[in-house]
Short mmCIF file of C-alpha atoms in Angstrom, two decimals:
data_model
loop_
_atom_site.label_atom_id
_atom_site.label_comp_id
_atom_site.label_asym_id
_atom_site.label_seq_id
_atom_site.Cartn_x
_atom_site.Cartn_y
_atom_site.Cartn_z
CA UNK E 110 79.46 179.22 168.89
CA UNK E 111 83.00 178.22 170.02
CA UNK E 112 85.20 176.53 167.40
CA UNK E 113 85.60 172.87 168.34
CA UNK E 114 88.81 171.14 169.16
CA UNK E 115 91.31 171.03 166.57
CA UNK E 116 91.57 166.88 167.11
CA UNK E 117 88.09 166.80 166.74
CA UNK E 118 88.12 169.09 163.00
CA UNK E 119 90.72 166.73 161.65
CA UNK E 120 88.86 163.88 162.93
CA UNK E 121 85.97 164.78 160.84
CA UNK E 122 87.68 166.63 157.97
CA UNK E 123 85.18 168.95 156.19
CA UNK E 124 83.22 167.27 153.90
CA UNK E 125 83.63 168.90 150.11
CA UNK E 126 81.02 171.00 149.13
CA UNK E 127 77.73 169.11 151.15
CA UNK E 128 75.74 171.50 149.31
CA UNK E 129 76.65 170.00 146.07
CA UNK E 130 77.98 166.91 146.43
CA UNK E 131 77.11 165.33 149.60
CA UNK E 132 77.89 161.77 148.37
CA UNK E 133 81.71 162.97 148.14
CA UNK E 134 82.13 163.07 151.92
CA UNK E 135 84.68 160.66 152.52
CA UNK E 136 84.20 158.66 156.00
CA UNK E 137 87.22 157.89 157.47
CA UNK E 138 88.11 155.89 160.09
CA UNK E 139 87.93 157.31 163.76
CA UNK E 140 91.51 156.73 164.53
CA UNK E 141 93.05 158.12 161.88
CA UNK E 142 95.92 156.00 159.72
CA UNK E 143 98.48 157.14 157.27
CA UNK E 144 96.51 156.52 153.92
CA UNK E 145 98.82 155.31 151.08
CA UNK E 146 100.68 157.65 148.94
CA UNK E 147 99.17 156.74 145.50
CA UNK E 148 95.79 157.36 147.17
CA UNK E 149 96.76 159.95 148.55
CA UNK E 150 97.66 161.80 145.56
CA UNK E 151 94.82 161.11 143.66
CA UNK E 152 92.12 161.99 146.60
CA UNK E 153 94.09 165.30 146.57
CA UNK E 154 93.37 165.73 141.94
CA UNK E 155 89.69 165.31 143.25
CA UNK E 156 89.74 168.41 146.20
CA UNK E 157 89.84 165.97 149.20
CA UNK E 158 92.72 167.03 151.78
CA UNK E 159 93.14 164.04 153.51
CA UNK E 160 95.34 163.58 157.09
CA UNK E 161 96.68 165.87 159.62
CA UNK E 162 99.69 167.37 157.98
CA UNK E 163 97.63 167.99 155.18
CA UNK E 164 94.75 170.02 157.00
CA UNK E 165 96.89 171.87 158.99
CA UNK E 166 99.46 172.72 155.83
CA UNK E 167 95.80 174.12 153.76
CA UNK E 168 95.12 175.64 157.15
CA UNK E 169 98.03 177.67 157.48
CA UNK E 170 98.18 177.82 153.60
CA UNK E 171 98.34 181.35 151.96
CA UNK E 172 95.53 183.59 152.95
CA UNK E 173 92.04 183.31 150.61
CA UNK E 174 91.78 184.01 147.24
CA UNK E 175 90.68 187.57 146.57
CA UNK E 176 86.73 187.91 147.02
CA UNK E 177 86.50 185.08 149.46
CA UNK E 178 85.79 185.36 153.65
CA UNK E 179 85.55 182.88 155.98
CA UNK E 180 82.95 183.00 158.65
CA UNK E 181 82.18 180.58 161.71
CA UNK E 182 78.77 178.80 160.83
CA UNK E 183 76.54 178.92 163.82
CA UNK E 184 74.03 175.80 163.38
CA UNK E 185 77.17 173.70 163.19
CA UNK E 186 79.99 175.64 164.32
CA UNK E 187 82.63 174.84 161.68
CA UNK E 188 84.25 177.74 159.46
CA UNK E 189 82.91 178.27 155.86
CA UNK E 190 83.87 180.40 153.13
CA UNK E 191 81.62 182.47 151.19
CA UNK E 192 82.13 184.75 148.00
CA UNK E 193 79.65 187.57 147.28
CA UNK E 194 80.79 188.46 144.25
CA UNK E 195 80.36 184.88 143.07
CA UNK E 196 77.48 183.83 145.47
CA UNK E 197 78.98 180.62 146.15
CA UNK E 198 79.68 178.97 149.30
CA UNK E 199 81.83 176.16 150.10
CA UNK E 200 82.85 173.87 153.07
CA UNK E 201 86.07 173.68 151.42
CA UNK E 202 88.80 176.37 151.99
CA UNK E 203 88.86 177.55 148.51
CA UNK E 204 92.18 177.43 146.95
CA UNK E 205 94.08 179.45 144.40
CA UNK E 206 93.86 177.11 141.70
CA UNK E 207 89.63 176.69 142.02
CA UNK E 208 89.41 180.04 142.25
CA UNK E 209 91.17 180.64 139.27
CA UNK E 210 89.34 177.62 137.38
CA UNK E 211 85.93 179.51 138.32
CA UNK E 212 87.13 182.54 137.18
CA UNK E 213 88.54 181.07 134.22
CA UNK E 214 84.69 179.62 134.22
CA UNK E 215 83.45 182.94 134.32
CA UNK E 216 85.27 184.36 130.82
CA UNK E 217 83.81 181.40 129.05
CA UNK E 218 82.45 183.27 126.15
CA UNK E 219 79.16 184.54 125.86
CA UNK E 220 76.91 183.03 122.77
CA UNK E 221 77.31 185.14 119.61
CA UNK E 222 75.02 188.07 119.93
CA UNK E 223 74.79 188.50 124.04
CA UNK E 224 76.80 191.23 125.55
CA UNK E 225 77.06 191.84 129.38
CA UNK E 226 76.16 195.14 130.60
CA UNK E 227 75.94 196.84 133.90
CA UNK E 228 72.34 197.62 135.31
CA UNK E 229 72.49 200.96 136.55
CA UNK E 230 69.44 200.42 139.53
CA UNK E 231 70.93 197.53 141.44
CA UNK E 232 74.73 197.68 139.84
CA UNK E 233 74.16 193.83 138.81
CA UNK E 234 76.01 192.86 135.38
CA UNK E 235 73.50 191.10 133.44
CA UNK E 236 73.41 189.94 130.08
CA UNK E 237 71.42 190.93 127.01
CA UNK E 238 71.11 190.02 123.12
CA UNK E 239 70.04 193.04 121.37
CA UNK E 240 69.62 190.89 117.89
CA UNK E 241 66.59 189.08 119.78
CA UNK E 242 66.02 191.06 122.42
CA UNK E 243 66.60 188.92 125.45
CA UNK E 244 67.74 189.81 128.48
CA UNK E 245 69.36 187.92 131.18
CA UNK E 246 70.32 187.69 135.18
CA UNK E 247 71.97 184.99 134.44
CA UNK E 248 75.13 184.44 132.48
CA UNK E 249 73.86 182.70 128.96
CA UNK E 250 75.98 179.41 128.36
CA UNK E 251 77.28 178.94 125.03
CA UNK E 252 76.27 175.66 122.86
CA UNK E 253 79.52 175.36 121.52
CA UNK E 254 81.31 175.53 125.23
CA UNK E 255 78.80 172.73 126.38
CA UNK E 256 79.73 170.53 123.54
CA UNK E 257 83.56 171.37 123.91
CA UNK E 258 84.16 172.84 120.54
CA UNK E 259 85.23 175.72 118.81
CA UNK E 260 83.38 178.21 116.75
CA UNK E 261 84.46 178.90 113.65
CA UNK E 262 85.83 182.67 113.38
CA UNK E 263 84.09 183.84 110.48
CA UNK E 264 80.56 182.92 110.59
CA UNK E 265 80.56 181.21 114.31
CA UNK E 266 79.20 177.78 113.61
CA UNK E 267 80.04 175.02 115.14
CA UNK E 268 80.19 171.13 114.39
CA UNK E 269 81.49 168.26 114.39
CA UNK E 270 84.87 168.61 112.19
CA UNK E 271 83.27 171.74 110.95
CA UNK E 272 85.80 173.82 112.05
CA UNK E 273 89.50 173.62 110.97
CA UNK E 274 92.93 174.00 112.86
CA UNK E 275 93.40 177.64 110.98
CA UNK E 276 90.18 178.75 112.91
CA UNK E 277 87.25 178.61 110.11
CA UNK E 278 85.20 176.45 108.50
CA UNK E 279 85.39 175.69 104.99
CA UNK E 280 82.58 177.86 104.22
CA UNK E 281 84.23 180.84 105.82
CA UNK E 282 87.57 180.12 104.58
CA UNK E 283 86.37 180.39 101.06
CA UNK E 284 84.30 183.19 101.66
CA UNK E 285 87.06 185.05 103.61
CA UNK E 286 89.84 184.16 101.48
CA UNK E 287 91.90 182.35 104.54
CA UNK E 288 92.87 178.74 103.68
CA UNK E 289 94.56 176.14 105.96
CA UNK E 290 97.97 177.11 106.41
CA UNK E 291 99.12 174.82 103.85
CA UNK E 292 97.02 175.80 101.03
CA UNK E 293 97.54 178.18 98.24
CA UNK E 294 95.11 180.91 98.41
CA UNK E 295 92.91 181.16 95.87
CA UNK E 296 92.95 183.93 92.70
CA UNK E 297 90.21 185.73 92.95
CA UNK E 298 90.95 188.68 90.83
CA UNK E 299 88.24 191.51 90.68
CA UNK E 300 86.53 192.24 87.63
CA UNK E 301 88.17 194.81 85.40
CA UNK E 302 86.75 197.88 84.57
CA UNK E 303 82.49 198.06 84.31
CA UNK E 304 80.13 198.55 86.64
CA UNK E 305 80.93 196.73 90.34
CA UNK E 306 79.47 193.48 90.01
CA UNK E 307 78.91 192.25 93.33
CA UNK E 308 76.73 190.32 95.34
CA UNK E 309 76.17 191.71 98.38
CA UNK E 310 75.40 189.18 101.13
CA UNK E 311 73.82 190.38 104.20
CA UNK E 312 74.18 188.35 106.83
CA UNK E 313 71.86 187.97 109.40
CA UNK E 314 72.22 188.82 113.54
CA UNK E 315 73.90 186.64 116.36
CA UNK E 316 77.48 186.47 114.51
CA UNK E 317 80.57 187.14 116.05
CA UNK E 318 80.57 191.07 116.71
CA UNK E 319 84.66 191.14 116.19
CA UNK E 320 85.12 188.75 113.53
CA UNK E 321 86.69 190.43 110.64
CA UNK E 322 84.63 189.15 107.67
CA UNK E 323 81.05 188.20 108.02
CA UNK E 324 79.67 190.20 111.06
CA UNK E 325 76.20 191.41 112.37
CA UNK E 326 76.85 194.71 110.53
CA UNK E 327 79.10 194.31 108.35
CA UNK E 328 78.41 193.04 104.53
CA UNK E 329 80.76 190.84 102.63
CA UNK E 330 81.42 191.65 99.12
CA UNK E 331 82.11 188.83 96.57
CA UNK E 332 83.49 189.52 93.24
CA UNK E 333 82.18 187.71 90.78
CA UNK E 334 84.56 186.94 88.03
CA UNK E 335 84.58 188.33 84.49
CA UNK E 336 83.26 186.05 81.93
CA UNK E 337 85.12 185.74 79.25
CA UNK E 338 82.23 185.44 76.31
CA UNK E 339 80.87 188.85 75.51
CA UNK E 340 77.05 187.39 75.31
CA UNK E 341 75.89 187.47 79.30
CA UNK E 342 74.47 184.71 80.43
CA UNK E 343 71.47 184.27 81.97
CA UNK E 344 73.35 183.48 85.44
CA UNK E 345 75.19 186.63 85.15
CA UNK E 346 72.31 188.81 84.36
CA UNK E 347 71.15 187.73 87.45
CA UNK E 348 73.95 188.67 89.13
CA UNK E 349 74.20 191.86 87.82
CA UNK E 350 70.43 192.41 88.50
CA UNK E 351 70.94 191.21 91.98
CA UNK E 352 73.89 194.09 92.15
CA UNK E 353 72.14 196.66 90.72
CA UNK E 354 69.22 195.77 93.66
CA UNK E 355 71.86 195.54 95.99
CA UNK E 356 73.31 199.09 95.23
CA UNK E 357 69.96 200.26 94.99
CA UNK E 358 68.61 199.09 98.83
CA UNK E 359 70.63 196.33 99.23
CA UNK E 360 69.28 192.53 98.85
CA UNK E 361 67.02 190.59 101.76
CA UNK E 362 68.97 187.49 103.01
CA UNK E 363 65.83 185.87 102.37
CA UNK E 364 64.88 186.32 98.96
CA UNK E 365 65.50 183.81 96.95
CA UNK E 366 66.91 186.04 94.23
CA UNK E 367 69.84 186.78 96.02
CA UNK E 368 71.48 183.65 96.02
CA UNK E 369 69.41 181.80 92.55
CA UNK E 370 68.25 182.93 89.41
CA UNK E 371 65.13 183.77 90.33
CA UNK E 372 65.00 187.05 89.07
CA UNK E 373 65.13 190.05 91.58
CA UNK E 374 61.92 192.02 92.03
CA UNK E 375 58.15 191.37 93.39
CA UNK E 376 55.10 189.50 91.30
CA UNK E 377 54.48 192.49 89.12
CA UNK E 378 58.18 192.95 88.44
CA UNK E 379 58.87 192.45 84.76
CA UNK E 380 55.51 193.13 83.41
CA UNK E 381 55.14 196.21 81.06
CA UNK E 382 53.68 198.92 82.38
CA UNK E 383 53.68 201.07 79.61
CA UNK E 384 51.44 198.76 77.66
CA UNK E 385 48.62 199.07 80.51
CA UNK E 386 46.03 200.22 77.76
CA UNK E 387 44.76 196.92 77.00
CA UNK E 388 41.32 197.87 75.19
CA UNK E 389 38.59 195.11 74.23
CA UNK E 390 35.95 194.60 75.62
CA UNK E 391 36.04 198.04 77.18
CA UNK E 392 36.34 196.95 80.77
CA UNK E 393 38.89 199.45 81.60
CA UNK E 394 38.83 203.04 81.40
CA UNK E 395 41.00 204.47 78.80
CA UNK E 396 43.79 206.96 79.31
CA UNK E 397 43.14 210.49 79.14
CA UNK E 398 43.88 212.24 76.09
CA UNK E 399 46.92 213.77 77.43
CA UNK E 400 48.48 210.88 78.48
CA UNK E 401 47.75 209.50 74.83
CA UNK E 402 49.90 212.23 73.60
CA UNK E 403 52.70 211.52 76.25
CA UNK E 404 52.57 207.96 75.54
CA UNK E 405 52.69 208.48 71.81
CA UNK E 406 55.33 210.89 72.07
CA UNK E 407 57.14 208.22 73.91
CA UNK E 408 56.77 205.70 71.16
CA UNK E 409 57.94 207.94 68.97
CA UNK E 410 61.12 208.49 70.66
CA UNK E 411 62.25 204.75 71.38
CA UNK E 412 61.44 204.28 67.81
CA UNK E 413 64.02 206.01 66.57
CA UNK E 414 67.65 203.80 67.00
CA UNK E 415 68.71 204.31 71.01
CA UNK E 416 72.23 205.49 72.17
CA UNK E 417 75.02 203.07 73.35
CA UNK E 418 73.89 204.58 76.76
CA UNK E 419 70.55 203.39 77.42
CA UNK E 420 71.83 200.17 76.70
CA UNK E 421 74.32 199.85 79.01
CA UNK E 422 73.20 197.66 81.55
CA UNK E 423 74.00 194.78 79.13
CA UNK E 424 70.54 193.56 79.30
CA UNK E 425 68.89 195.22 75.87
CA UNK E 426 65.42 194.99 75.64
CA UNK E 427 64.28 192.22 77.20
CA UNK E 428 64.58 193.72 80.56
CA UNK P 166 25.02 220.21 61.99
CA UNK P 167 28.66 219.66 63.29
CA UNK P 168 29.30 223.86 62.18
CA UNK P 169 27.01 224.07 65.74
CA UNK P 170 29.28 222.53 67.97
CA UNK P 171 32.96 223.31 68.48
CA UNK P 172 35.75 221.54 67.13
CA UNK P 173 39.30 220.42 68.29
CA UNK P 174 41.65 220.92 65.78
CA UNK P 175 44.37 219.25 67.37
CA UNK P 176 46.02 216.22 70.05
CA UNK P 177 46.91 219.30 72.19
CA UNK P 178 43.69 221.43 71.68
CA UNK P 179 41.60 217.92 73.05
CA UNK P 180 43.96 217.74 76.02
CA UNK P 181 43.90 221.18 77.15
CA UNK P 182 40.13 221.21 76.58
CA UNK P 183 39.66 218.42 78.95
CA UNK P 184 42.00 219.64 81.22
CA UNK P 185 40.69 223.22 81.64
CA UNK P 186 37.21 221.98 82.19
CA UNK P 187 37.39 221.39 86.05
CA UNK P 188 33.36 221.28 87.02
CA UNK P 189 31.45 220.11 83.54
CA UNK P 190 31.46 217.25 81.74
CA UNK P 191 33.16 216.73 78.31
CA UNK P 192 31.55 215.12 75.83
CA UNK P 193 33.63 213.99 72.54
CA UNK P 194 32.35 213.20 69.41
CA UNK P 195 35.01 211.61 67.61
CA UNK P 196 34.23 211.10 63.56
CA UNK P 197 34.16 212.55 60.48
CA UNK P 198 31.83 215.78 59.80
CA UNK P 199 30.97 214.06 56.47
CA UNK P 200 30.50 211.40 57.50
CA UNK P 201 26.51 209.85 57.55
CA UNK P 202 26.33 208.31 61.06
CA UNK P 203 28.45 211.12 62.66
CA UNK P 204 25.74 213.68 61.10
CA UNK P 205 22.98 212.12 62.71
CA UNK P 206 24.44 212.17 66.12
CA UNK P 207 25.64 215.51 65.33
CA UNK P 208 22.08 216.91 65.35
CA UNK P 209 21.51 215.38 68.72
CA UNK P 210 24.37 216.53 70.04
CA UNK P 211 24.10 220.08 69.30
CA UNK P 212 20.33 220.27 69.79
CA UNK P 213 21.30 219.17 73.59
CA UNK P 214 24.39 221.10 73.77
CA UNK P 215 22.13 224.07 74.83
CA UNK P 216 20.52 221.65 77.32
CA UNK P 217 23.66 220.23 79.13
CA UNK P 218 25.84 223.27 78.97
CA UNK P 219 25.32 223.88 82.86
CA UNK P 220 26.94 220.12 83.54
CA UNK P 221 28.58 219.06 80.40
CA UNK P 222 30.38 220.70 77.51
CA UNK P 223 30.56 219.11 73.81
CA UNK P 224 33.09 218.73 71.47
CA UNK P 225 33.78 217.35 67.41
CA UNK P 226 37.27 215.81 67.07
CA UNK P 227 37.81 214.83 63.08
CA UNK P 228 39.49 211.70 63.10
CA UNK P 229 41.65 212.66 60.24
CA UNK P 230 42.37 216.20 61.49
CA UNK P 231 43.63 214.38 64.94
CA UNK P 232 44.66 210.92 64.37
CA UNK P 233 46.47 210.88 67.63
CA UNK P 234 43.96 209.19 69.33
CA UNK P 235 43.11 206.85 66.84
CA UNK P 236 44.84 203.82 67.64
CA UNK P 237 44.59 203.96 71.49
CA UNK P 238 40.70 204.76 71.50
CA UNK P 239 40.64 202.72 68.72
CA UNK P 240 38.56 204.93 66.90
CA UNK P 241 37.17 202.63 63.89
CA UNK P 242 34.08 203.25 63.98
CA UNK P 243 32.18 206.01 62.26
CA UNK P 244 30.89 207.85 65.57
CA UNK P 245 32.21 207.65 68.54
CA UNK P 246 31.22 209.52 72.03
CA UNK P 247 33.17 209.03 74.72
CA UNK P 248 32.96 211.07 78.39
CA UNK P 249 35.71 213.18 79.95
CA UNK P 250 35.33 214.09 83.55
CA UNK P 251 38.69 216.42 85.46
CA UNK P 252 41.05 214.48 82.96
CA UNK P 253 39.92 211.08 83.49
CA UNK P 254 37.99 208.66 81.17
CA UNK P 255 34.64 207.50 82.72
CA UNK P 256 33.09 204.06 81.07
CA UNK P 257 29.04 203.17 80.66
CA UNK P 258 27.66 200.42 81.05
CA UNK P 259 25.59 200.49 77.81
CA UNK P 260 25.09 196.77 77.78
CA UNK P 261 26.63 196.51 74.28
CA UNK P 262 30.01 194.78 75.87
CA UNK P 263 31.55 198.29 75.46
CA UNK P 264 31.63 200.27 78.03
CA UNK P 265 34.10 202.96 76.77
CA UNK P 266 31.78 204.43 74.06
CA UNK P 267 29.34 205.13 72.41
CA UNK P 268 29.50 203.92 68.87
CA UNK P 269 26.07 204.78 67.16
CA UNK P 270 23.96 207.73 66.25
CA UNK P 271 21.87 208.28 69.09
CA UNK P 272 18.35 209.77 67.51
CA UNK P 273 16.27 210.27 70.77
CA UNK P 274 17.75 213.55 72.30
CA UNK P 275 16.40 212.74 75.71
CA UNK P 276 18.07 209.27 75.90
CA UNK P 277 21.49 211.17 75.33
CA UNK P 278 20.54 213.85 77.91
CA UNK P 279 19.75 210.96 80.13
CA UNK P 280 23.01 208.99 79.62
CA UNK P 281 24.89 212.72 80.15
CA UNK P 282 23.08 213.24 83.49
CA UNK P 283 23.95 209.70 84.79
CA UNK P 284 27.53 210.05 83.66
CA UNK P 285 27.80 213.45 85.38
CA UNK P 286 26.15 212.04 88.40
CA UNK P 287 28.66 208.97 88.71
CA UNK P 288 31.53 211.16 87.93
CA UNK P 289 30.99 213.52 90.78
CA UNK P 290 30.94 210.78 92.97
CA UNK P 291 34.01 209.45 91.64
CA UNK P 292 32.74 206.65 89.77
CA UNK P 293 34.46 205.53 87.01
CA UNK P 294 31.99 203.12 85.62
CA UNK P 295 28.34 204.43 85.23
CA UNK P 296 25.25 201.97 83.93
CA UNK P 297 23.19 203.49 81.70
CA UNK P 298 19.74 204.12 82.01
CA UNK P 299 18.71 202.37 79.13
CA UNK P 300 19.97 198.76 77.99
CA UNK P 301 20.94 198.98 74.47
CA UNK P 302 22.00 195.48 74.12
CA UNK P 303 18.50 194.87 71.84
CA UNK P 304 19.34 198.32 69.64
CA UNK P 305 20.26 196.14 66.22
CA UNK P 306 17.20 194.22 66.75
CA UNK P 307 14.92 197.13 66.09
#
């Protein structure tokens, strides 16, 4: 099809975007009048070009932004502009400044957790979350960027005033030792000499991958600090149970023990199993002679006064 | 008639006992040789021994020779039999409330033989609780 007249093109300037916004079309008047500045201007904030000058100055404008083509549309005969890489299509010349706003678009950041990747078949990025397993054609769209507000750069929650000016939220500014600017950080001095008293909190998937503190990998040590009373508490037995686990295999985010004082360990967990001879009534089978030795031997030993060493988890015998 | 059977004469000679014995039975008679009840089940015991030796082997542990086992089995009574099968403890259901022994002078020899057969049984098909084949729930009675 033959390009129409020019008169004719910048009689009927090209609507913006039918596909999307059809009710945008402006209708102007057939013989065309000199629109007033002020209206001008802010027709031209919105994306409509407006008046002959204007056309022609976009027409002749710089050449299209990188990615973009312009083809002749046959059904109607008026020149469109197309991006593959984008898949978008547009009545409107695309300019500079959209194209960098979509771009900009495109680097919105992914939700914490999804990655893009390249498929190797078709060459199509697409998007997966290897914490839940989810995979994606289509770019994922990130709560926080749909409610406008930043994630907090330790543990990547967001909220309403959740999230401070420094960049984390109170939470994670404890945690991670980073106050507001203003404040004095706080003394947190590690507990001299014995056994690392920790707790070890795993964090779960779907956090920030290059945030510096809590990650999905990576495990945030707290010191707890050194009481000063010699007699331990039954809070800090806990805690020192709960590091002992932790060294041991390391503490499940959802046990209870890891944050309370429950104590660490499963139902049967704290019951004496040396004691499991419990004769009368005869309804379990006794232990074999040998094991009577063994077990007498063994009473015979811890009845005799116990080195400083087997004590030395702080707990005595009630553990 | 405890000189008939053989005699453990200490915590380690019972274990190893038990442990050798990898196909039979053990049978312990835990008591004193002087002791009235334990002679009575005594001459059961060894007038069976002879009987039982293919599936079960019998043994006299003095409870003052080898108090080791004393307060675990809590051997207070003056005869006790209990049965040993590849190093594990196997109960009867005697119907007295206690499975774990036998604490009387058994007088019928065939009863015992009995009770050794079913135990044997059981414990070669891994059973650790047999029932005997006699309730002696009714023994004081008579």
């Amino acid at each position: 099809m033959k390009r129409g007249p020019d008169d004719l093109a910048d009689r009927y300037p090209i609507p913006v975007e039918i596909v999307h916004h059809p009710a945008d079309c402006p209708k102007l008047p057939f013989p065309q009048k000199e629109l007033p500045p002020l209206l001008k201007k802010r027709l031209l904030a919105r994306g409509i070009k407006v008046g002959n000058e204007d056309a022609n100055d976009s027409a002749k404008e710089s050449s299209l932004p990188p990615g973009w083509k312009e083809t002749i549309d046959a059904k109607y005969g008026k020149p469109y502009y197309y991006n593959t890489a984008l898949g978008i299509s547009s009545w409107t010349r695309p300019t500079e400044q959209a194209a960098e706003q979509s771009g900009k678009g495109e680097e919105d950041p992914l939700p914490p957790g999804w990655k893009s990747a390249l498929d190797p078949q078709t060459g199509q990025t697409y998007y997966c979350n290897p914490f839940t397993s989810a995979t994606s054609w289509e770019r994922p769209v990130d709560a926080a960027t749909v409610a406008k507000m930043k994630r907090c750069r330790g543990c990547g929650g967001f909220g309403r005033g959740l999230v401070h000016a420094h960049g984390f939220c109170l939470h994670c500014s404890r945690i991670l030792n980073k106050p507001p600017p203003g404040q004095q950080a706080l003394e947190v001095k590690p507990p001299p000499k014995q056994k690392p008293s920790v707790v070890v909190v795993a964090k779960g998937p779907g956090i920030y991958a290059d945030s510096p503190g809590i990650g999905p990998s990576s495990i945030s040590t707290r010191p707890i600090p050194k009481v000063a009373n010699p007699i331990p508490s039954s809070r800090v037995q806990v805690a020192q149970r709960a590091a002992r686990k932790a060294a041991s295999g390391g503490i499940d985010p959802m046990d209870p023990a890891s944050y309370s004082d429950a104590p660490v360990g499963g139902w049967g967990s704290g019951i004496d199993t040396n004691k499991k001879t419990k004769t009368g009534g005869g309804s379990r089978p006794l232990p074999s002679p040998g094991d009577v030795l063994r077990q007498n031997a063994e009473a015979i030993k811890s009845a005799q006064p116990t080195s400083r060493e087997d004590q030395k988890d702080g707990l005595g015998e009630a553990d | 008639m405890a000189f008939l059977l053989p005699h453990l004469r200490s915590g380690w000679a019972v274990d190893q006992a038990i442990l050798t014995e990898e196909e039979r039975l053990v049978v312990l008679r835990f008591g004193r040789d002087a002791d009235d009840t334990c002679m009575s089940m005594d001459e059961t015991l060894s007038s069976v021994a002879d009987k039982v030796k293919n599936f079960a082997v019998i043994y006299c542990v003095d409870i003052e020779e080898v108090p080791d086992f004393n307060a675990m089995y809590e051997l207070y009574d003056p005869c006790t039999v209990m049965f040993f099968f590849r190093n594990k403890h196997i109960m009867i259901d005697l119907g007295t409330g206690n499975n774990n022994k036998i604490n009387w002078a058994m007088d019928d020899k065939q009863e015992f033989v009995d009770i050794v057969e079913v135990v044997y049984a059981g414990a070669r098909k891994g059973r650790g609780l047999v029932v005997s084949p006699k309730d002696y729930s009714t023994k004081y009675r008579y």
